[in-house]
mmCIF file of C-alpha atoms in Angstrom:
data_model
loop_
_atom_site.group_PDB
_atom_site.id
_atom_site.type_symbol
_atom_site.label_atom_id
_atom_site.label_comp_id
_atom_site.label_asym_id
_atom_site.label_seq_id
_atom_site.Cartn_x
_atom_site.Cartn_y
_atom_site.Cartn_z
ATOM 1 C CA ASP A 14 -0.028 -0.009 0.042
ATOM 2 C CA THR A 15 1.083 3.521 -0.716
ATOM 3 C CA LEU A 16 1.255 6.225 1.979
ATOM 4 C CA TRP A 17 -2.045 7.655 0.547
ATOM 5 C CA ASP A 18 -3.758 4.300 0.794
ATOM 6 C CA LEU A 19 -2.774 3.938 4.434
ATOM 7 C CA ALA A 20 -3.929 7.530 5.140
ATOM 8 C CA ILE A 21 -7.346 6.903 3.498
ATOM 9 C CA ALA A 22 -7.819 3.633 5.420
ATOM 10 C CA GLU A 23 -6.993 5.327 8.723
ATOM 11 C CA VAL A 24 -9.489 8.132 8.041
ATOM 12 C CA GLU A 25 -12.156 5.675 7.095
ATOM 13 C CA LYS A 26 -11.466 3.610 10.178
ATOM 14 C CA ARG A 27 -11.792 6.652 12.446
ATOM 15 C CA GLU A 28 -15.044 7.759 10.769
ATOM 16 C CA ASN A 29 -16.582 4.278 11.079
ATOM 17 C CA HIS A 30 -15.113 3.359 14.467
ATOM 18 C CA ASP A 31 -18.109 2.778 16.748
ATOM 19 C CA ASP A 32 -16.779 -0.100 18.827
ATOM 20 C CA ASP A 33 -14.443 1.273 21.472
ATOM 21 C CA ASP A 34 -13.543 -2.023 23.130
ATOM 22 C CA ASP A 35 -10.086 -1.700 21.516
ATOM 23 C CA VAL A 36 -9.694 2.056 21.749
ATOM 24 C CA LYS A 37 -6.093 3.067 21.104
ATOM 25 C CA PRO A 38 -4.205 5.906 22.825
ATOM 26 C CA GLY A 39 -5.294 9.223 21.288
ATOM 27 C CA GLU A 40 -8.675 7.978 20.235
ATOM 28 C CA VAL A 41 -11.908 8.994 21.900
ATOM 29 C CA TRP A 42 -14.111 6.506 23.729
ATOM 30 C CA GLU A 43 -17.803 7.397 23.094
ATOM 31 C CA LYS A 44 -20.629 5.478 24.739
ATOM 32 C CA SER A 45 -24.335 6.013 25.456
ATOM 33 C CA ILE A 46 -26.565 4.835 28.379
ATOM 34 C CA LEU A 47 -30.263 5.110 28.640
ATOM 35 C CA PHE A 48 -31.702 5.306 32.238
ATOM 36 C CA MET A 49 -35.261 4.232 32.639
ATOM 37 C CA GLY A 50 -37.464 2.784 35.364
ATOM 38 C CA ASN A 51 -40.068 3.760 38.007
ATOM 39 C CA LYS A 52 -41.233 7.348 38.028
ATOM 40 C CA ASN A 53 -39.512 9.138 40.998
ATOM 41 C CA GLY A 54 -37.287 6.082 41.402
ATOM 42 C CA GLY A 55 -34.026 8.065 41.635
ATOM 43 C CA LYS A 56 -32.625 7.963 38.097
ATOM 44 C CA THR A 57 -31.618 11.642 38.034
ATOM 45 C CA THR A 58 -29.879 11.363 41.378
ATOM 46 C CA ILE A 59 -27.771 8.392 40.109
ATOM 47 C CA ILE A 60 -26.854 10.226 36.875
ATOM 48 C CA LEU A 61 -25.823 13.376 38.807
ATOM 49 C CA ARG A 62 -23.642 11.276 41.114
ATOM 50 C CA CYS A 63 -21.987 9.508 38.213
ATOM 51 C CA LEU A 64 -21.192 12.848 36.673
ATOM 52 C CA GLU A 65 -20.062 14.304 40.038
ATOM 53 C CA ARG A 66 -22.518 17.191 39.825
ATOM 54 C CA GLU A 67 -23.701 18.916 42.970
ATOM 55 C CA GLU A 68 -27.202 19.742 41.859
ATOM 56 C CA SER A 69 -30.636 19.035 43.244
ATOM 57 C CA PRO A 70 -32.515 16.550 41.009
ATOM 58 C CA LYS A 71 -35.572 17.915 39.184
ATOM 59 C CA PRO A 72 -38.506 15.882 37.737
ATOM 60 C CA THR A 73 -37.630 14.434 34.323
ATOM 61 C CA LEU A 74 -39.842 15.642 31.448
ATOM 62 C CA ALA A 75 -40.253 12.996 28.693
ATOM 63 C CA LEU A 76 -36.710 12.259 27.441
ATOM 64 C CA GLU A 77 -33.753 14.248 28.713
ATOM 65 C CA TYR A 78 -30.077 14.303 27.672
ATOM 66 C CA THR A 79 -26.774 15.219 29.289
ATOM 67 C CA PHE A 80 -23.202 14.063 28.901
ATOM 68 C CA GLY A 81 -19.993 13.629 30.788
ATOM 69 C CA ARG A 82 -16.374 13.865 29.736
ATOM 70 C CA ARG A 83 -13.367 12.059 31.375
ATOM 71 C CA ALA A 84 -9.668 11.907 30.430
ATOM 72 C CA ARG A 85 -8.133 8.502 30.831
ATOM 73 C CA ARG A 86 -4.749 9.983 31.406
ATOM 74 C CA HIS A 87 -2.802 13.217 31.210
ATOM 75 C CA ASN A 88 -2.643 15.019 27.834
ATOM 76 C CA THR A 89 -5.142 12.644 26.130
ATOM 77 C CA PRO A 90 -8.479 13.476 24.485
ATOM 78 C CA LYS A 91 -11.440 13.321 26.864
ATOM 79 C CA ASP A 92 -13.719 10.338 26.444
ATOM 80 C CA VAL A 93 -17.486 11.137 26.112
ATOM 81 C CA ALA A 94 -20.481 9.441 27.669
ATOM 82 C CA HIS A 95 -24.059 10.307 26.538
ATOM 83 C CA PHE A 96 -26.628 9.909 29.310
ATOM 84 C CA TRP A 97 -30.313 9.725 28.295
ATOM 85 C CA GLU A 98 -33.105 9.609 30.856
ATOM 86 C CA LEU A 99 -36.630 8.458 30.184
ATOM 87 C CA GLY A 100 -39.218 10.007 32.475
ATOM 88 C CA GLY A 101 -42.844 9.014 33.233
ATOM 89 C CA GLY A 102 -42.183 5.435 34.212
ATOM 90 C CA THR A 103 -43.589 3.186 31.512
ATOM 91 C CA SER A 104 -45.933 5.788 29.955
ATOM 92 C CA LEU A 105 -43.376 7.162 27.439
ATOM 93 C CA VAL A 106 -41.458 3.998 26.658
ATOM 94 C CA GLU A 107 -41.861 4.388 22.930
ATOM 95 C CA LEU A 108 -39.514 7.383 23.113
ATOM 96 C CA ILE A 109 -36.592 4.862 23.356
ATOM 97 C CA ARG A 110 -36.511 4.903 19.585
ATOM 98 C CA ILE A 111 -34.960 8.345 19.714
ATOM 99 C CA PRO A 112 -31.623 7.555 21.457
ATOM 100 C CA ILE A 113 -31.150 3.919 20.353
ATOM 101 C CA THR A 114 -30.328 3.817 16.633
ATOM 102 C CA THR A 115 -28.477 1.739 14.134
ATOM 103 C CA HIS A 116 -25.528 4.198 14.315
ATOM 104 C CA ASN A 117 -24.887 3.796 18.043
ATOM 105 C CA ILE A 118 -26.241 0.357 18.853
ATOM 106 C CA ARG A 119 -22.688 -1.021 19.254
ATOM 107 C CA SER A 120 -21.911 1.456 21.987
ATOM 108 C CA PHE A 121 -25.234 1.499 23.811
ATOM 109 C CA ALA A 122 -26.209 0.292 27.273
ATOM 110 C CA ILE A 123 -29.348 0.249 29.448
ATOM 111 C CA ALA A 124 -29.593 1.171 33.176
ATOM 112 C CA LEU A 125 -32.913 -0.050 34.586
ATOM 113 C CA VAL A 126 -33.714 1.689 37.898
ATOM 114 C CA LEU A 127 -36.315 -0.188 39.921
ATOM 115 C CA ASP A 128 -37.848 1.377 43.040
ATOM 116 C CA LEU A 129 -37.414 -1.265 45.811
ATOM 117 C CA SER A 130 -39.835 0.571 48.031
ATOM 118 C CA LYS A 131 -42.661 -0.262 45.511
ATOM 119 C CA PRO A 132 -42.560 -4.028 44.988
ATOM 120 C CA ASN A 133 -46.130 -4.175 43.623
ATOM 121 C CA GLU A 134 -44.967 -2.010 40.669
ATOM 122 C CA LEU A 135 -41.602 -3.738 40.216
ATOM 123 C CA TRP A 136 -42.320 -6.592 37.857
ATOM 124 C CA THR A 137 -44.912 -4.729 35.638
ATOM 125 C CA THR A 138 -42.451 -1.763 35.261
ATOM 126 C CA MET A 139 -39.446 -4.008 34.557
ATOM 127 C CA GLU A 140 -41.320 -6.244 32.063
ATOM 128 C CA ARG A 141 -42.792 -3.444 30.041
ATOM 129 C CA LEU A 142 -39.624 -1.399 29.713
ATOM 130 C CA LEU A 143 -37.406 -4.409 28.896
ATOM 131 C CA GLN A 144 -39.929 -5.914 26.395
ATOM 132 C CA VAL A 145 -40.274 -2.703 24.369
ATOM 133 C CA THR A 146 -36.526 -2.068 24.462
ATOM 134 C CA ARG A 147 -35.644 -5.542 23.446
ATOM 135 C CA SER A 148 -38.142 -5.427 20.574
ATOM 136 C CA HIS A 149 -36.712 -2.205 19.276
ATOM 137 C CA VAL A 150 -33.067 -3.441 19.519
ATOM 138 C CA ASN A 151 -34.066 -6.705 17.800
ATOM 139 C CA LYS A 152 -35.521 -4.690 14.848
ATOM 140 C CA ILE A 153 -32.237 -2.804 14.630
ATOM 141 C CA LEU A 154 -30.342 -6.036 14.564
ATOM 142 C CA THR A 155 -32.579 -7.488 11.890
ATOM 143 C CA LYS A 156 -31.901 -4.459 9.742
ATOM 144 C CA LEU A 157 -28.166 -4.696 10.365
ATOM 145 C CA GLU A 158 -28.138 -8.358 9.301
ATOM 146 C CA LYS A 159 -29.007 -7.192 5.856
ATOM 147 C CA THR A 160 -26.921 -4.004 5.738
ATOM 148 C CA ASN A 161 -23.942 -4.838 7.963
ATOM 149 C CA PRO A 162 -23.946 -8.547 8.885
ATOM 150 C CA GLU A 163 -20.559 -8.425 10.574
ATOM 151 C CA VAL A 164 -21.705 -5.795 13.053
ATOM 152 C CA ALA A 165 -24.920 -7.736 13.770
ATOM 153 C CA ALA A 166 -22.927 -10.909 14.340
ATOM 154 C CA GLU A 167 -20.523 -9.095 16.669
ATOM 155 C CA ILE A 168 -23.320 -7.649 18.779
ATOM 156 C CA LYS A 169 -25.013 -11.071 19.130
ATOM 157 C CA GLN A 170 -21.736 -12.688 20.092
ATOM 158 C CA ARG A 171 -20.953 -9.920 22.640
ATOM 159 C CA MET A 172 -24.271 -10.751 24.367
ATOM 160 C CA TRP A 173 -22.538 -13.941 25.616
ATOM 161 C CA ASN A 174 -19.163 -12.483 26.545
ATOM 162 C CA HIS A 175 -19.933 -12.387 30.287
ATOM 163 C CA LEU A 176 -20.690 -16.151 30.370
ATOM 164 C CA GLN A 177 -18.215 -18.830 29.447
ATOM 165 C CA GLN A 178 -19.518 -21.681 27.260
ATOM 166 C CA ASP A 179 -18.749 -24.200 30.020
ATOM 167 C CA HIS A 180 -20.872 -22.240 32.626
ATOM 168 C CA PRO A 181 -23.614 -24.609 33.887
ATOM 169 C CA ASP A 182 -26.327 -21.972 33.141
ATOM 170 C CA TYR A 183 -25.298 -21.358 29.483
ATOM 171 C CA ALA A 184 -28.391 -23.091 28.103
ATOM 172 C CA LEU A 185 -30.773 -21.600 30.757
ATOM 173 C CA VAL A 186 -30.308 -17.891 30.225
ATOM 174 C CA ASP A 187 -31.481 -15.432 27.577
ATOM 175 C CA PRO A 188 -28.982 -12.478 27.562
ATOM 176 C CA PHE A 189 -30.307 -9.050 26.732
ATOM 177 C CA PRO A 190 -29.066 -7.880 23.355
ATOM 178 C CA ILE A 191 -27.118 -4.863 24.681
ATOM 179 C CA PRO A 192 -25.395 -4.342 28.078
ATOM 180 C CA LEU A 193 -27.828 -4.089 30.943
ATOM 181 C CA VAL A 194 -27.478 -2.922 34.567
ATOM 182 C CA ILE A 195 -30.379 -3.333 36.948
ATOM 183 C CA ILE A 196 -30.276 -0.848 39.813
ATOM 184 C CA GLY A 197 -32.537 -1.399 42.897
ATOM 185 C CA SER A 198 -33.015 2.128 44.335
ATOM 186 C CA LYS A 199 -34.269 3.326 47.789
ATOM 187 C CA TYR A 200 -32.500 0.523 49.623
ATOM 188 C CA ASP A 201 -32.889 2.588 52.876
ATOM 189 C CA ILE A 202 -36.652 2.124 52.701
ATOM 190 C CA PHE A 203 -36.426 -1.504 51.429
ATOM 191 C CA HIS A 204 -34.132 -2.395 54.362
ATOM 192 C CA GLU A 205 -37.030 -1.737 56.782
ATOM 193 C CA PHE A 206 -39.207 -4.419 55.009
ATOM 194 C CA ASP A 207 -39.929 -7.724 56.653
ATOM 195 C CA SER A 208 -36.969 -10.105 56.140
ATOM 196 C CA GLU A 209 -39.083 -12.627 54.091
ATOM 197 C CA MET A 210 -40.247 -9.912 51.793
ATOM 198 C CA ARG A 211 -36.643 -8.676 51.272
ATOM 199 C CA LYS A 212 -35.588 -12.308 50.502
ATOM 200 C CA ILE A 213 -38.325 -12.749 47.800
ATOM 201 C CA ILE A 214 -37.474 -9.451 46.129
ATOM 202 C CA SER A 215 -33.685 -9.959 46.282
ATOM 203 C CA LYS A 216 -33.890 -13.585 45.029
ATOM 204 C CA THR A 217 -36.223 -12.577 42.161
ATOM 205 C CA LEU A 218 -33.993 -9.730 41.050
ATOM 206 C CA ARG A 219 -30.951 -12.032 41.214
ATOM 207 C CA PHE A 220 -32.739 -14.470 38.918
ATOM 208 C CA VAL A 221 -33.899 -11.805 36.491
ATOM 209 C CA SER A 222 -30.471 -10.174 36.290
ATOM 210 C CA HIS A 223 -28.681 -13.519 35.797
ATOM 211 C CA TYR A 224 -31.224 -14.612 33.184
ATOM 212 C CA TYR A 225 -30.713 -11.435 31.212
ATOM 213 C CA GLY A 226 -26.971 -11.375 31.613
ATOM 214 C CA ALA A 227 -27.198 -8.096 33.589
ATOM 215 C CA SER A 228 -25.284 -6.610 36.498
ATOM 216 C CA LEU A 229 -27.320 -5.949 39.722
ATOM 217 C CA VAL A 230 -26.718 -3.353 42.413
ATOM 218 C CA PHE A 231 -28.892 -2.099 45.225
ATOM 219 C CA THR A 232 -28.394 1.616 46.135
ATOM 220 C CA SER A 233 -29.845 4.606 47.945
ATOM 221 C CA LYS A 234 -28.862 8.176 48.854
ATOM 222 C CA SER A 235 -26.072 6.760 50.930
ATOM 223 C CA GLU A 236 -22.682 7.821 49.503
ATOM 224 C CA ALA A 237 -21.188 4.349 49.868
ATOM 225 C CA LEU A 238 -23.974 2.700 47.913
ATOM 226 C CA LEU A 239 -24.078 5.335 45.290
ATOM 227 C CA LEU A 240 -20.363 4.692 44.774
ATOM 228 C CA LYS A 241 -21.146 1.036 44.026
ATOM 229 C CA ALA A 242 -23.762 1.992 41.378
ATOM 230 C CA ARG A 243 -21.351 4.508 39.938
ATOM 231 C CA ALA A 244 -18.695 1.875 39.547
ATOM 232 C CA LEU A 245 -20.969 -0.263 37.242
ATOM 233 C CA ILE A 246 -22.116 2.815 35.288
ATOM 234 C CA ASN A 247 -18.557 4.084 34.837
ATOM 235 C CA HIS A 248 -17.531 0.651 33.487
ATOM 236 C CA LEU A 249 -20.181 0.989 30.782
ATOM 237 C CA ALA A 250 -19.649 4.762 30.175
ATOM 238 C CA PHE A 251 -15.966 5.226 30.373
ATOM 239 C CA GLY A 252 -14.474 1.715 30.211
ATOM 240 C CA TYR A 253 -13.288 1.681 33.853
ATOM 241 C CA ASP A 254 -12.237 -1.664 35.228
ATOM 242 C CA LYS A 255 -15.090 -3.981 36.037
ATOM 243 C CA SER A 256 -15.468 -4.717 39.796
ATOM 244 C CA LYS A 257 -14.932 -8.383 40.724
ATOM 245 C CA SER A 258 -16.407 -8.055 44.179
ATOM 246 C CA VAL A 259 -19.806 -9.758 44.901
ATOM 247 C CA SER A 260 -22.383 -9.342 47.615
ATOM 248 C CA VAL A 261 -25.312 -11.831 47.656
ATOM 249 C CA ASP A 262 -26.384 -11.652 51.272
ATOM 250 C CA PRO A 263 -30.108 -10.760 51.255
ATOM 251 C CA SER A 264 -29.629 -8.877 54.632
ATOM 252 C CA LYS A 265 -27.169 -6.560 52.840
ATOM 253 C CA PRO A 266 -27.217 -4.447 49.616
ATOM 254 C CA LEU A 267 -26.758 -6.725 46.616
ATOM 255 C CA PHE A 268 -23.838 -6.116 44.262
ATOM 256 C CA ILE A 269 -23.374 -8.726 41.483
ATOM 257 C CA PRO A 270 -21.554 -7.851 38.295
ATOM 258 C CA ALA A 271 -22.737 -9.721 35.142
ATOM 259 C CA GLY A 272 -21.767 -13.315 34.893
ATOM 260 C CA LEU A 273 -20.775 -13.772 38.548
ATOM 261 C CA ASP A 274 -23.976 -15.404 39.745
ATOM 262 C CA SER A 275 -25.493 -18.823 39.121
ATOM 263 C CA MET A 276 -28.845 -20.584 39.286
ATOM 264 C CA SER A 277 -27.461 -23.009 41.872
ATOM 265 C CA GLN A 278 -26.534 -20.125 44.132
ATOM 266 C CA ILE A 279 -29.770 -18.317 43.594
ATOM 267 C CA GLY A 280 -31.885 -21.446 44.322
ATOM 268 C CA PRO A 281 -35.525 -22.214 43.321
ATOM 269 C CA PRO A 282 -38.296 -19.647 43.378
ATOM 270 C CA PRO A 283 -39.322 -18.813 46.951
ATOM 271 C CA ALA A 284 -42.476 -20.897 47.186
ATOM 272 C CA SER A 285 -43.565 -24.333 48.558
ATOM 273 C CA ASP A 286 -43.387 -27.345 46.394
ATOM 274 C CA SER A 287 -47.210 -27.631 46.380
ATOM 275 C CA ASP A 288 -47.571 -24.036 45.261
ATOM 276 C CA LEU A 289 -44.980 -24.484 42.527
ATOM 277 C CA GLY A 290 -46.816 -27.553 41.356
ATOM 278 C CA LYS A 291 -50.033 -25.601 40.896
ATOM 279 C CA MET A 292 -48.397 -22.857 38.842
ATOM 280 C CA ARG A 293 -48.348 -23.428 35.082
ATOM 281 C CA ALA A 294 -45.522 -21.637 33.361
ATOM 282 C CA ASN A 295 -43.878 -22.087 29.946
ATOM 283 C CA THR A 296 -40.557 -20.581 30.914
ATOM 284 C CA PRO A 297 -38.497 -20.151 34.132
ATOM 285 C CA LEU A 298 -38.967 -16.360 33.834
ATOM 286 C CA GLU A 299 -42.828 -16.869 33.818
ATOM 287 C CA LEU A 300 -42.628 -19.130 36.846
ATOM 288 C CA TRP A 301 -40.591 -16.576 38.853
ATOM 289 C CA ARG A 302 -43.128 -13.869 37.865
ATOM 290 C CA LYS A 303 -46.057 -15.950 39.148
ATOM 291 C CA VAL A 304 -44.263 -16.655 42.467
ATOM 292 C CA PHE A 305 -43.309 -12.953 42.864
ATOM 293 C CA GLU A 306 -46.827 -11.642 42.057
ATOM 294 C CA LYS A 307 -48.338 -14.086 44.557
ATOM 295 C CA THR A 308 -46.763 -12.143 47.320
ATOM 296 C CA PHE A 309 -46.811 -8.749 45.610
ATOM 297 C CA PRO A 310 -49.984 -8.546 43.378
ATOM 298 C CA PRO A 311 -49.139 -6.077 40.494
ATOM 299 C CA LYS A 312 -50.722 -2.767 40.093
ATOM 300 C CA ASN A 313 -52.898 -2.436 36.987
ATOM 301 C CA PHE A 314 -50.810 -1.275 34.035
ATOM 302 C CA CYS A 315 -53.065 1.726 33.508
ATOM 303 C CA ASP A 316 -52.331 2.796 37.140
ATOM 304 C CA LEU A 317 -48.613 3.197 36.191
ATOM 305 C CA GLN A 318 -49.375 5.558 33.372
ATOM 306 C CA ASP A 319 -48.468 9.183 33.842
ATOM 307 C CA THR A 320 -51.699 11.032 33.012
ATOM 308 C CA LYS A 321 -50.483 14.458 34.109
ATOM 309 C CA ASP A 322 -49.989 16.837 31.179
ATOM 310 C CA PRO A 323 -46.481 18.379 31.624
ATOM 311 C CA ALA A 324 -47.544 21.330 29.386
ATOM 312 C CA GLN A 325 -49.743 22.483 32.267
ATOM 313 C CA GLU A 326 -46.853 22.779 34.725
ATOM 314 C CA SER A 327 -45.906 26.317 35.745
ATOM 315 C CA GLN A 328 -42.150 25.777 35.193
ATOM 316 C CA TYR A 329 -42.762 25.464 31.415
ATOM 317 C CA ALA A 330 -45.068 28.516 31.129
ATOM 318 C CA GLU A 331 -44.562 30.792 28.129
ATOM 319 C CA TYR A 332 -47.160 33.506 27.847
ATOM 320 C CA GLU A 333 -47.382 33.923 24.030
ATOM 321 C CA ILE A 334 -47.496 30.231 23.358
ATOM 322 C CA ASP A 335 -50.010 29.560 26.152
ATOM 323 C CA VAL A 336 -52.309 32.245 24.882
ATOM 324 C CA MET A 337 -52.199 30.825 21.320
ATOM 325 C CA ARG A 338 -52.792 27.260 22.711
ATOM 326 C CA ALA A 339 -55.855 28.476 24.726
ATOM 327 C CA GLN A 340 -57.318 30.160 21.557
ATOM 328 C CA LYS A 341 -56.787 26.948 19.554
ATOM 329 C CA ASN A 342 -58.338 24.819 22.249
ATOM 330 C CA GLN A 343 -61.348 27.179 22.283
ATOM 331 C CA VAL A 344 -61.720 26.926 18.505
ATOM 332 C CA CYS A 345 -61.523 23.112 18.640
ATOM 333 C CA SER A 346 -64.122 22.902 21.329
ATOM 334 C CA GLN A 347 -66.741 24.964 19.358
#
């Protein structure tokens, strides 16, 4: 190759370089993370802590964006992490199509924040958000299989990277198509629950996380627990070393990086043999759901919808626009 051929190849490589797992010195690491979960579950607080911003969290309106920059070492370009936050619980889940695209799917991750103080909302919220996200990502992968099969194959292979082929659970799990962290928030309230309730919630979230190939961490406003959540997020956002520590004691905050748990350690669903025999389920995930919802009956999906119109909130008032809107509403009602 001539010098010009090499230069052209290098430029093309930089322009098309989306996978930063092998970032070289001088190149910029660029990742994206979408935070979603229960309304008022603490997503904004976690993001601010990850970015080391001393701000008071405000209610999230629809889909919000911010970013952080970090230098890996002295005199090097700063890496960039894009943080998206979906507000409204499950009511605005279709907005995930905006941040997750074919252009950034290789560098995208999900942080699912579940409010441990509201166990009756936990499974419904988790299921709805993960189902819609997975469906959208699978559509992107189907498109990539036609336009860029190598990238699609790479993403599908990466789903299994956290689990060795000789792992006893290799045939029992169904990894999420992109990296996933499940964060159980408001541990301080959860810790006051009855020990049996805590055990059921903890075991269930351990199973779900392991089944989806996700990391799991419990957190609260406590600085020590926020640092644990921040460690997992920084691994996804800036490529920091992945923690190897594990905490599975149900009397303490859980901390389990992806791939470091097992079905044998988690044990069977927390129900009697007679109850399990009466439950008809097609998959292990469905069985765990039925056991969990026997203790924590789910709230109706409609109850989780955010029916409040954010356009009516005083913080977004704009006189000229509000007057025109009022006039239009009046015309439409006539």
